[in-house]
CSV table of N, CA and C in Angstrom, one decimal:
chain,number,residue,atom,x,y,z
A,21,UNK,N,-86.0,51.2,-112.9
A,21,UNK,CA,-86.9,51.1,-114.1
A,21,UNK,C,-86.4,50.1,-115.1
A,22,UNK,N,-87.3,49.3,-115.5
A,22,UNK,CA,-86.9,48.1,-116.4
A,22,UNK,C,-86.8,48.6,-117.8
A,23,UNK,N,-85.6,48.4,-118.5
A,23,UNK,CA,-85.4,48.7,-119.9
A,23,UNK,C,-86.0,47.6,-120.8
A,24,UNK,N,-85.5,46.4,-120.5
A,24,UNK,CA,-85.9,45.2,-121.3
A,24,UNK,C,-85.7,44.0,-120.5
A,25,UNK,N,-86.5,42.9,-120.8
A,25,UNK,CA,-86.4,41.6,-120.3
A,25,UNK,C,-86.3,40.6,-121.4
A,26,UNK,N,-85.2,39.8,-121.3
A,26,UNK,CA,-85.0,38.7,-122.3
A,26,UNK,C,-85.3,37.4,-121.5
A,27,UNK,N,-86.4,36.8,-122.0
A,27,UNK,CA,-86.9,35.6,-121.3
A,27,UNK,C,-86.4,34.3,-121.8
A,28,UNK,N,-86.4,33.3,-121.0
A,28,UNK,CA,-86.2,31.9,-121.3
A,28,UNK,C,-84.8,31.6,-122.0
A,29,UNK,N,-83.9,32.2,-121.3
A,29,UNK,CA,-82.5,31.8,-121.7
A,29,UNK,C,-82.1,30.5,-121.2
A,30,UNK,N,-81.4,29.7,-121.9
A,30,UNK,CA,-81.0,28.3,-121.5
A,30,UNK,C,-79.6,28.2,-121.4
A,31,UNK,N,-79.1,27.7,-120.3
A,31,UNK,CA,-77.7,27.2,-120.1
A,31,UNK,C,-77.7,25.7,-120.2
A,32,UNK,N,-77.3,25.1,-121.3
A,32,UNK,CA,-77.3,23.7,-121.5
A,32,UNK,C,-76.0,23.4,-122.3
A,33,UNK,N,-75.7,22.2,-122.4
A,33,UNK,CA,-74.5,21.9,-123.1
A,33,UNK,C,-74.4,22.3,-124.6
A,34,UNK,N,-75.4,22.1,-125.4
A,34,UNK,CA,-75.4,22.6,-126.8
A,34,UNK,C,-75.2,24.1,-127.0
A,35,UNK,N,-75.8,24.8,-126.1
A,35,UNK,CA,-75.8,26.3,-126.2
A,35,UNK,C,-74.3,26.7,-125.7
A,36,UNK,N,-73.9,26.1,-124.6
A,36,UNK,CA,-72.6,26.4,-124.0
A,36,UNK,C,-71.5,26.1,-125.0
A,37,UNK,N,-71.6,25.0,-125.7
A,37,UNK,CA,-70.6,24.6,-126.7
A,37,UNK,C,-70.4,25.6,-127.8
A,38,UNK,N,-71.4,26.4,-128.1
A,38,UNK,CA,-71.4,27.4,-129.2
A,38,UNK,C,-70.5,28.6,-128.7
A,39,UNK,N,-70.5,28.9,-127.4
A,39,UNK,CA,-69.8,30.0,-126.9
A,39,UNK,C,-68.6,29.8,-126.0
A,40,UNK,N,-68.3,28.5,-125.7
A,40,UNK,CA,-67.3,28.3,-124.7
A,40,UNK,C,-65.9,28.8,-125.1
A,41,UNK,N,-65.6,29.0,-126.4
A,41,UNK,CA,-64.4,29.5,-126.7
A,41,UNK,C,-64.2,31.0,-126.2
A,42,UNK,N,-65.3,31.7,-126.0
A,42,UNK,CA,-65.2,33.1,-125.5
A,42,UNK,C,-65.0,33.2,-124.0
A,43,UNK,N,-65.1,32.0,-123.3
A,43,UNK,CA,-64.9,32.0,-121.9
A,43,UNK,C,-63.5,32.0,-121.5
A,44,UNK,N,-62.6,31.6,-122.5
A,44,UNK,CA,-61.1,31.5,-122.2
A,44,UNK,C,-60.5,32.9,-122.3
A,45,UNK,N,-59.6,33.2,-121.4
A,45,UNK,CA,-58.8,34.4,-121.6
A,45,UNK,C,-57.9,34.4,-122.8
A,46,UNK,N,-57.5,35.5,-123.3
A,46,UNK,CA,-56.8,35.7,-124.6
A,46,UNK,C,-55.5,34.9,-124.5
A,47,UNK,N,-54.7,35.0,-123.4
A,47,UNK,CA,-53.4,34.3,-123.3
A,47,UNK,C,-53.7,32.7,-123.4
A,48,UNK,N,-54.8,32.2,-122.8
A,48,UNK,CA,-54.9,30.8,-122.9
A,48,UNK,C,-55.3,30.4,-124.3
A,49,UNK,N,-56.1,31.2,-125.0
A,49,UNK,CA,-56.5,30.9,-126.4
A,49,UNK,C,-55.2,30.9,-127.2
A,50,UNK,N,-54.3,31.8,-127.1
A,50,UNK,CA,-53.1,31.9,-127.8
A,50,UNK,C,-52.2,30.7,-127.5
A,51,UNK,N,-52.2,30.3,-126.2
A,51,UNK,CA,-51.4,29.1,-125.8
A,51,UNK,C,-51.9,27.9,-126.5
A,52,UNK,N,-53.3,27.8,-126.6
A,52,UNK,CA,-53.9,26.6,-127.3
A,52,UNK,C,-53.5,26.6,-128.8
A,53,UNK,N,-53.6,27.7,-129.4
A,53,UNK,CA,-53.2,27.8,-130.9
A,53,UNK,C,-51.7,27.5,-131.0
A,54,UNK,N,-50.8,28.0,-130.2
A,54,UNK,CA,-49.4,27.7,-130.4
A,54,UNK,C,-49.1,26.3,-130.1
A,55,UNK,N,-49.7,25.7,-129.1
A,55,UNK,CA,-49.5,24.3,-128.7
A,55,UNK,C,-50.1,23.4,-129.9
A,56,UNK,N,-51.2,23.8,-130.5
A,56,UNK,CA,-51.7,23.0,-131.6
A,56,UNK,C,-50.7,23.0,-132.7
A,57,UNK,N,-50.2,24.1,-133.1
A,57,UNK,CA,-49.4,24.3,-134.2
A,57,UNK,C,-48.0,23.5,-134.0
A,58,UNK,N,-47.5,23.6,-132.7
A,58,UNK,CA,-46.3,22.9,-132.4
A,58,UNK,C,-46.5,21.4,-132.4
A,59,UNK,N,-47.7,21.0,-132.0
A,59,UNK,CA,-47.9,19.5,-132.0
A,59,UNK,C,-48.0,19.0,-133.5
A,60,UNK,N,-48.6,19.8,-134.4
A,60,UNK,CA,-48.6,19.3,-135.8
A,60,UNK,C,-47.2,19.3,-136.4
A,61,UNK,N,-46.4,20.3,-136.1
A,61,UNK,CA,-45.0,20.3,-136.6
A,61,UNK,C,-44.2,19.1,-136.0
A,62,UNK,N,-44.3,18.8,-134.7
A,62,UNK,CA,-43.7,17.7,-134.1
A,62,UNK,C,-44.2,16.4,-134.7
A,63,UNK,N,-45.5,16.3,-135.0
A,63,UNK,CA,-46.0,15.1,-135.6
A,63,UNK,C,-45.4,14.8,-137.0
A,64,UNK,N,-45.3,15.9,-137.8
A,64,UNK,CA,-44.7,15.7,-139.1
A,64,UNK,C,-43.2,15.5,-139.0
A,65,UNK,N,-42.6,16.0,-138.2
A,65,UNK,CA,-41.1,15.7,-138.0
A,65,UNK,C,-40.9,14.3,-137.6
A,66,UNK,N,-41.7,13.8,-136.7
A,66,UNK,CA,-41.5,12.4,-136.2
A,66,UNK,C,-41.9,11.4,-137.2
A,67,UNK,N,-42.9,11.7,-138.0
A,67,UNK,CA,-43.3,10.8,-139.1
A,67,UNK,C,-42.2,10.8,-140.2
A,68,UNK,N,-41.7,11.9,-140.5
A,68,UNK,CA,-40.6,12.0,-141.5
A,68,UNK,C,-39.3,11.3,-141.1
A,69,UNK,N,-39.0,11.3,-139.7
A,69,UNK,CA,-37.9,10.6,-139.2
A,69,UNK,C,-38.1,9.1,-138.9
A,70,UNK,N,-39.4,8.7,-138.9
A,70,UNK,CA,-39.7,7.4,-138.7
A,70,UNK,C,-39.9,7.0,-137.3
A,71,UNK,N,-40.1,7.9,-136.4
A,71,UNK,CA,-40.3,7.6,-135.0
A,71,UNK,C,-41.8,7.4,-134.7
A,72,UNK,N,-42.2,6.2,-134.7
A,72,UNK,CA,-43.6,5.9,-134.6
A,72,UNK,C,-44.2,6.2,-133.1
A,73,UNK,N,-43.4,5.9,-132.2
A,73,UNK,CA,-43.8,6.1,-130.8
A,73,UNK,C,-44.0,7.6,-130.5
A,74,UNK,N,-43.1,8.4,-130.9
A,74,UNK,CA,-43.2,9.8,-130.8
A,74,UNK,C,-44.3,10.4,-131.6
A,75,UNK,N,-44.6,9.8,-132.8
A,75,UNK,CA,-45.8,10.3,-133.5
A,75,UNK,C,-47.1,10.0,-132.9
A,76,UNK,N,-47.2,8.8,-132.2
A,76,UNK,CA,-48.4,8.5,-131.5
A,76,UNK,C,-48.6,9.5,-130.3
A,77,UNK,N,-47.5,9.8,-129.7
A,77,UNK,CA,-47.6,10.8,-128.6
A,77,UNK,C,-48.0,12.2,-129.1
A,78,UNK,N,-47.5,12.5,-130.2
A,78,UNK,CA,-47.9,13.8,-130.8
A,78,UNK,C,-49.4,13.8,-131.2
A,79,UNK,N,-49.9,12.7,-131.7
A,79,UNK,CA,-51.3,12.6,-132.0
A,79,UNK,C,-52.2,12.7,-130.7
A,80,UNK,N,-51.8,12.1,-129.6
A,80,UNK,CA,-52.5,12.1,-128.4
A,80,UNK,C,-52.4,13.5,-127.9
A,81,UNK,N,-51.3,14.2,-128.1
A,81,UNK,CA,-51.2,15.6,-127.6
A,81,UNK,C,-52.2,16.5,-128.4
A,82,UNK,N,-52.3,16.3,-129.7
A,82,UNK,CA,-53.2,17.0,-130.5
A,82,UNK,C,-54.7,16.8,-130.0
A,83,UNK,N,-55.1,15.6,-129.8
A,83,UNK,CA,-56.4,15.3,-129.3
A,83,UNK,C,-56.7,15.9,-128.0
A,84,UNK,N,-55.8,15.9,-127.1
A,84,UNK,CA,-55.9,16.6,-125.8
A,84,UNK,C,-56.1,18.1,-125.9
A,85,UNK,N,-55.3,18.7,-126.8
A,85,UNK,CA,-55.4,20.1,-127.0
A,85,UNK,C,-56.7,20.5,-127.6
A,86,UNK,N,-57.2,19.8,-128.6
A,86,UNK,CA,-58.5,20.1,-129.2
A,86,UNK,C,-59.7,19.8,-128.3
A,87,UNK,N,-59.6,19.0,-127.3
A,87,UNK,CA,-60.7,18.6,-126.5
A,87,UNK,C,-60.9,19.6,-125.2
A,88,UNK,N,-59.9,20.5,-125.0
A,88,UNK,CA,-59.9,21.4,-123.9
A,88,UNK,C,-61.2,22.2,-123.7
A,89,UNK,N,-61.6,22.9,-124.8
A,89,UNK,CA,-62.9,23.7,-124.6
A,89,UNK,C,-64.1,22.8,-124.3
A,90,UNK,N,-64.2,21.6,-124.9
A,90,UNK,CA,-65.3,20.7,-124.7
A,90,UNK,C,-65.3,20.2,-123.3
A,91,UNK,N,-64.1,19.8,-122.8
A,91,UNK,CA,-64.0,19.3,-121.4
A,91,UNK,C,-64.4,20.4,-120.4
A,92,UNK,N,-64.1,21.7,-120.7
A,92,UNK,CA,-64.4,22.8,-119.8
A,92,UNK,C,-66.0,23.0,-119.8
A,93,UNK,N,-66.6,22.9,-120.9
A,93,UNK,CA,-68.0,23.1,-121.0
A,93,UNK,C,-68.7,22.0,-120.3
A,94,UNK,N,-68.2,20.7,-120.4
A,94,UNK,CA,-68.9,19.6,-119.7
A,94,UNK,C,-68.7,19.7,-118.1
A,95,UNK,N,-67.5,20.3,-117.7
A,95,UNK,CA,-67.3,20.5,-116.3
A,95,UNK,C,-68.3,21.6,-115.8
A,96,UNK,N,-68.5,22.6,-116.5
A,96,UNK,CA,-69.4,23.7,-116.1
A,96,UNK,C,-70.8,23.2,-116.0
A,97,UNK,N,-71.2,22.5,-116.9
A,97,UNK,CA,-72.6,21.9,-117.0
A,97,UNK,C,-72.7,20.9,-115.8
A,98,UNK,N,-71.7,20.1,-115.6
A,98,UNK,CA,-71.8,19.1,-114.5
A,98,UNK,C,-71.9,19.7,-113.2
A,99,UNK,N,-71.2,20.8,-113.0
A,99,UNK,CA,-71.3,21.5,-111.7
A,99,UNK,C,-72.6,22.2,-111.6
A,100,UNK,N,-73.2,22.7,-112.6
A,100,UNK,CA,-74.5,23.3,-112.6
A,100,UNK,C,-75.6,22.2,-112.3
A,101,UNK,N,-75.4,21.1,-112.9
A,101,UNK,CA,-76.3,19.9,-112.7
A,101,UNK,C,-76.3,19.5,-111.2
A,102,UNK,N,-75.1,19.4,-110.6
A,102,UNK,CA,-75.0,19.0,-109.2
A,102,UNK,C,-75.7,20.0,-108.2
A,103,UNK,N,-75.5,21.3,-108.5
A,103,UNK,CA,-76.1,22.3,-107.7
A,103,UNK,C,-77.6,22.6,-107.9
A,104,UNK,N,-78.1,22.4,-109.1
A,104,UNK,CA,-79.4,22.7,-109.5
A,104,UNK,C,-80.3,21.5,-109.7
A,105,UNK,N,-79.6,20.2,-109.8
A,105,UNK,CA,-80.3,19.0,-110.0
A,105,UNK,C,-81.1,19.0,-111.3
A,106,UNK,N,-80.5,19.6,-112.3
A,106,UNK,CA,-81.3,19.7,-113.7
A,106,UNK,C,-80.2,19.8,-114.8
A,107,UNK,N,-80.6,19.3,-115.9
A,107,UNK,CA,-79.7,19.4,-117.1
A,107,UNK,C,-79.8,20.7,-117.8
A,108,UNK,N,-80.8,21.5,-117.5
A,108,UNK,CA,-81.0,22.8,-118.1
A,108,UNK,C,-81.1,23.8,-117.0
A,109,UNK,N,-80.6,25.0,-117.2
A,109,UNK,CA,-80.7,26.1,-116.3
A,109,UNK,C,-81.3,27.2,-117.1
A,110,UNK,N,-82.6,27.5,-116.8
A,110,UNK,CA,-83.4,28.5,-117.6
A,110,UNK,C,-83.5,29.7,-116.7
A,111,UNK,N,-83.2,30.9,-117.3
A,111,UNK,CA,-83.1,32.2,-116.5
A,111,UNK,C,-83.6,33.3,-117.5
A,112,UNK,N,-84.0,34.4,-116.8
A,112,UNK,CA,-84.4,35.6,-117.5
A,112,UNK,C,-83.4,36.7,-117.2
A,113,UNK,N,-83.0,37.5,-118.1
A,113,UNK,CA,-82.1,38.6,-118.0
A,113,UNK,C,-83.0,39.9,-118.0
A,114,UNK,N,-82.9,40.6,-116.9
A,114,UNK,CA,-83.6,41.9,-116.9
A,114,UNK,C,-82.7,43.0,-116.8
A,115,UNK,N,-82.8,43.9,-117.8
A,115,UNK,CA,-81.9,45.1,-117.9
A,115,UNK,C,-82.6,46.3,-117.2
A,116,UNK,N,-82.0,46.8,-116.2
A,116,UNK,CA,-82.5,48.0,-115.5
A,116,UNK,C,-81.6,49.1,-115.9
A,117,UNK,N,-81.9,50.3,-115.4
A,117,UNK,CA,-81.0,51.5,-115.8
A,117,UNK,C,-79.6,51.4,-115.2
A,118,UNK,N,-79.5,50.7,-114.1
A,118,UNK,CA,-78.2,50.7,-113.4
A,118,UNK,C,-77.6,49.3,-113.3
A,119,UNK,N,-78.3,48.3,-113.6
A,119,UNK,CA,-77.7,46.9,-113.4
A,119,UNK,C,-78.5,45.9,-114.3
A,120,UNK,N,-77.8,44.8,-114.5
A,120,UNK,CA,-78.3,43.6,-115.2
A,120,UNK,C,-78.6,42.6,-114.2
A,121,UNK,N,-79.8,42.1,-114.2
A,121,UNK,CA,-80.2,41.1,-113.2
A,121,UNK,C,-80.6,39.8,-113.9
A,122,UNK,N,-80.1,38.7,-113.2
A,122,UNK,CA,-80.5,37.3,-113.7
A,122,UNK,C,-81.5,36.8,-112.7
A,123,UNK,N,-82.7,36.4,-113.2
A,123,UNK,CA,-83.7,35.9,-112.4
A,123,UNK,C,-84.0,34.4,-112.8
A,124,UNK,N,-83.9,33.5,-111.8
A,124,UNK,CA,-84.1,32.1,-112.0
A,124,UNK,C,-85.3,31.7,-111.2
A,125,UNK,N,-86.2,31.2,-111.9
A,125,UNK,CA,-87.5,30.5,-111.3
A,125,UNK,C,-88.3,31.4,-110.5
A,126,UNK,N,-87.7,32.2,-109.7
A,126,UNK,CA,-88.5,33.0,-108.8
A,126,UNK,C,-87.8,34.2,-108.4
A,127,UNK,N,-88.4,35.1,-107.6
A,127,UNK,CA,-87.8,36.3,-107.2
A,127,UNK,C,-86.6,36.1,-106.1
A,128,UNK,N,-86.7,35.0,-105.4
A,128,UNK,CA,-85.7,34.7,-104.5
A,128,UNK,C,-84.3,34.4,-105.1
A,129,UNK,N,-84.3,33.9,-106.3
A,129,UNK,CA,-83.1,33.6,-107.0
A,129,UNK,C,-82.7,34.7,-108.0
A,130,UNK,N,-82.1,35.8,-107.4
A,130,UNK,CA,-81.7,36.9,-108.2
A,130,UNK,C,-80.1,37.0,-108.1
A,131,UNK,N,-79.6,37.4,-109.2
A,131,UNK,CA,-78.1,37.9,-109.1
A,131,UNK,C,-78.1,39.1,-110.0
A,132,UNK,N,-77.3,40.1,-109.5
A,132,UNK,CA,-77.2,41.4,-110.3
A,132,UNK,C,-75.8,41.7,-110.6
A,133,UNK,N,-75.5,42.3,-111.7
A,133,UNK,CA,-74.2,42.9,-112.1
A,133,UNK,C,-74.5,44.3,-112.5
A,134,UNK,N,-73.7,45.2,-111.8
A,134,UNK,CA,-73.8,46.6,-112.1
A,134,UNK,C,-73.1,46.8,-113.4
A,135,UNK,N,-73.6,47.8,-114.3
A,135,UNK,CA,-73.0,48.0,-115.5
A,135,UNK,C,-71.6,48.6,-115.4
A,136,UNK,N,-71.2,49.2,-114.4
A,136,UNK,CA,-69.8,49.6,-114.2
A,136,UNK,C,-68.9,48.4,-114.0
A,137,UNK,N,-69.3,47.2,-113.7
A,137,UNK,CA,-68.6,46.0,-113.6
A,137,UNK,C,-68.5,45.2,-114.9
A,138,UNK,N,-69.1,45.6,-115.9
A,138,UNK,CA,-69.1,44.9,-117.2
A,138,UNK,C,-68.0,45.4,-118.0
A,139,UNK,N,-67.1,44.6,-118.4
A,139,UNK,CA,-65.9,44.9,-119.1
A,139,UNK,C,-66.2,45.1,-120.7
A,140,UNK,N,-66.8,44.1,-121.2
A,140,UNK,CA,-67.2,44.2,-122.6
A,140,UNK,C,-68.4,43.3,-122.9
A,141,UNK,N,-69.0,43.5,-124.2
A,141,UNK,CA,-70.0,42.7,-124.6
A,141,UNK,C,-69.6,42.1,-126.0
A,142,UNK,N,-69.9,41.0,-126.2
A,142,UNK,CA,-69.5,40.3,-127.4
A,142,UNK,C,-70.7,39.7,-128.0
A,143,UNK,N,-71.0,40.1,-129.3
A,143,UNK,CA,-72.2,39.5,-130.1
A,143,UNK,C,-71.7,38.5,-131.1
A,144,UNK,N,-72.1,37.3,-131.0
A,144,UNK,CA,-71.8,36.3,-132.0
A,144,UNK,C,-73.0,36.0,-132.9
A,145,UNK,N,-72.9,35.1,-133.7
A,145,UNK,CA,-74.0,34.7,-134.6
A,145,UNK,C,-75.3,34.3,-133.8
A,146,UNK,N,-75.1,33.6,-132.7
A,146,UNK,CA,-76.1,33.0,-132.0
A,146,UNK,C,-76.5,33.7,-130.6
A,147,UNK,N,-75.5,34.2,-130.0
A,147,UNK,CA,-75.7,34.8,-128.7
A,147,UNK,C,-75.0,36.2,-128.5
A,148,UNK,N,-75.5,36.8,-127.4
A,148,UNK,CA,-74.8,38.1,-126.9
A,148,UNK,C,-74.2,37.7,-125.5
A,149,UNK,N,-72.9,38.0,-125.4
A,149,UNK,CA,-72.2,37.5,-124.2
A,149,UNK,C,-71.8,38.8,-123.4
A,150,UNK,N,-72.0,38.8,-122.1
A,150,UNK,CA,-71.6,39.9,-121.2
A,150,UNK,C,-70.5,39.4,-120.3
A,151,UNK,N,-69.4,40.1,-120.3
A,151,UNK,CA,-68.2,39.7,-119.6
A,151,UNK,C,-67.9,40.7,-118.5
A,152,UNK,N,-67.9,40.3,-117.3
A,152,UNK,CA,-67.7,41.3,-116.2
A,152,UNK,C,-66.2,41.4,-116.0
A,153,UNK,N,-65.7,42.4,-115.3
A,153,UNK,CA,-64.3,42.6,-115.0
A,153,UNK,C,-63.8,41.5,-114.1
A,154,UNK,N,-64.6,40.8,-113.3
A,154,UNK,CA,-64.1,39.7,-112.5
A,154,UNK,C,-64.1,38.4,-113.3
A,155,UNK,N,-64.5,38.4,-114.5
A,155,UNK,CA,-64.5,37.2,-115.4
A,155,UNK,C,-65.7,36.4,-115.4
A,156,UNK,N,-66.8,36.9,-114.7
A,156,UNK,CA,-68.1,36.2,-114.8
A,156,UNK,C,-68.7,36.5,-116.1
A,157,UNK,N,-69.3,35.4,-116.8
A,157,UNK,CA,-69.8,35.6,-118.1
A,157,UNK,C,-71.2,35.1,-118.1
A,158,UNK,N,-72.1,35.9,-118.7
A,158,UNK,CA,-73.6,35.5,-118.8
A,158,UNK,C,-74.0,35.8,-120.2
A,159,UNK,N,-74.9,35.2,-120.8
A,159,UNK,CA,-75.3,35.3,-122.2
A,159,UNK,C,-76.7,35.2,-122.4
A,160,UNK,N,-77.2,35.7,-123.5
A,160,UNK,CA,-78.6,35.3,-123.9
A,160,UNK,C,-78.5,35.0,-125.4
A,161,UNK,N,-79.4,34.1,-125.8
A,161,UNK,CA,-79.5,33.7,-127.2
A,161,UNK,C,-80.3,34.7,-127.9
A,162,UNK,N,-79.8,35.0,-129.1
A,162,UNK,CA,-80.4,36.1,-130.0
A,162,UNK,C,-81.8,35.7,-130.4
A,163,UNK,N,-82.1,34.5,-130.5
A,163,UNK,CA,-83.5,34.0,-130.8
A,163,UNK,C,-84.5,34.4,-129.8
A,164,UNK,N,-84.0,34.7,-128.5
A,164,UNK,CA,-85.0,35.2,-127.4
A,164,UNK,C,-85.3,36.6,-127.5
A,165,UNK,N,-84.6,37.4,-128.3
A,165,UNK,CA,-84.8,38.8,-128.3
A,165,UNK,C,-85.0,39.2,-129.8
A,166,UNK,N,-85.7,40.3,-130.0
A,166,UNK,CA,-85.9,40.8,-131.4
A,166,UNK,C,-84.7,41.6,-131.9
A,167,UNK,N,-84.6,41.9,-133.1
A,167,UNK,CA,-83.5,42.8,-133.6
A,167,UNK,C,-83.6,44.2,-133.0
A,168,UNK,N,-84.9,44.7,-132.8
A,168,UNK,CA,-85.1,46.0,-132.3
A,168,UNK,C,-84.6,46.0,-130.8
A,169,UNK,N,-84.8,44.9,-130.0
A,169,UNK,CA,-84.4,44.8,-128.7
A,169,UNK,C,-82.8,44.9,-128.6
A,170,UNK,N,-82.2,44.1,-129.5
A,170,UNK,CA,-80.7,44.1,-129.5
A,170,UNK,C,-80.1,45.5,-129.9
A,171,UNK,N,-80.8,46.2,-130.9
A,171,UNK,CA,-80.4,47.5,-131.2
A,171,UNK,C,-80.6,48.5,-130.1
A,172,UNK,N,-81.6,48.3,-129.3
A,172,UNK,CA,-81.9,49.2,-128.2
A,172,UNK,C,-80.9,49.0,-127.1
A,173,UNK,N,-80.4,47.7,-126.9
A,173,UNK,CA,-79.4,47.4,-125.9
A,173,UNK,C,-78.1,47.9,-126.4
A,174,UNK,N,-77.8,47.8,-127.6
A,174,UNK,CA,-76.6,48.3,-128.2
A,174,UNK,C,-76.5,49.8,-128.0
A,175,UNK,N,-77.5,50.6,-128.3
A,175,UNK,CA,-77.5,52.0,-128.0
A,175,UNK,C,-77.4,52.3,-126.5
A,176,UNK,N,-78.1,51.6,-125.7
A,176,UNK,CA,-77.9,51.8,-124.3
A,176,UNK,C,-76.5,51.7,-123.7
A,177,UNK,N,-75.9,50.6,-124.2
A,177,UNK,CA,-74.5,50.3,-123.7
A,177,UNK,C,-73.5,51.2,-124.4
A,178,UNK,N,-73.8,51.8,-125.5
A,178,UNK,CA,-72.9,52.8,-126.1
A,178,UNK,C,-72.9,54.1,-125.2
A,179,UNK,N,-74.1,54.4,-124.7
A,179,UNK,CA,-74.3,55.5,-123.7
A,179,UNK,C,-73.5,55.2,-122.4
A,180,UNK,N,-73.5,54.0,-122.1
A,180,UNK,CA,-72.7,53.6,-120.8
A,180,UNK,C,-71.2,53.5,-121.1
A,181,UNK,N,-70.7,53.7,-122.3
A,181,UNK,CA,-69.3,53.5,-122.7
A,181,UNK,C,-68.7,52.2,-122.4
A,182,UNK,N,-69.6,51.1,-122.8
A,182,UNK,CA,-69.2,49.8,-122.6
A,182,UNK,C,-69.0,49.2,-124.0
A,183,UNK,N,-67.8,48.7,-124.4
A,183,UNK,CA,-67.6,48.2,-125.7
A,183,UNK,C,-68.5,47.0,-126.1
A,184,UNK,N,-69.0,47.2,-127.4
A,184,UNK,CA,-69.9,46.1,-127.8
A,184,UNK,C,-69.2,45.6,-129.1
A,185,UNK,N,-68.6,44.4,-129.1
A,185,UNK,CA,-68.0,43.9,-130.3
A,185,UNK,C,-68.8,42.8,-130.9
A,186,UNK,N,-68.6,42.7,-132.3
A,186,UNK,CA,-69.3,41.6,-133.0
A,186,UNK,C,-68.1,40.6,-133.4
A,187,UNK,N,-68.4,39.3,-133.1
A,187,UNK,CA,-67.5,38.3,-133.4
A,187,UNK,C,-67.8,37.6,-134.7
A,188,UNK,N,-66.7,37.1,-135.4
A,188,UNK,CA,-66.9,36.5,-136.6
A,188,UNK,C,-67.3,35.0,-136.4
A,189,UNK,N,-67.3,34.5,-135.2
A,189,UNK,CA,-67.6,33.1,-134.9
A,189,UNK,C,-69.1,32.9,-134.7
């Protein structure tokens, strides 16, 4: 039995750029933050000591660290474009009583996730992200669902004992 359908979700670069930070595991995010801080410290130490070449290397290191999420999102979109021959990937999310199904273009292109396989749900300002235990991530934009629909889903997943967190990002 269908509980709710969220139609016309779009996987494209601008949408993915908003949520790509949530695709990283926690240890990788912490590593990026620590590496970023250490690069700034190294940059200031090299500048104060007068080492121009090491300062340039530190700046390049900072640029590479800051570009990691953007590079990952471009790689994901590029792989989707190769397989689907399109810049946008439009899908519908159908919430049943026992599983979440992604429907693309037709009935033949279905993918399902059982609710027991969902680790947690993260709600940001723009999207709601579903993260499975295997690391698969799917989301829908909040503009495609009404506030009542989101509250209905929130109550449904509370009954399923799946954590629903709100992000500050």
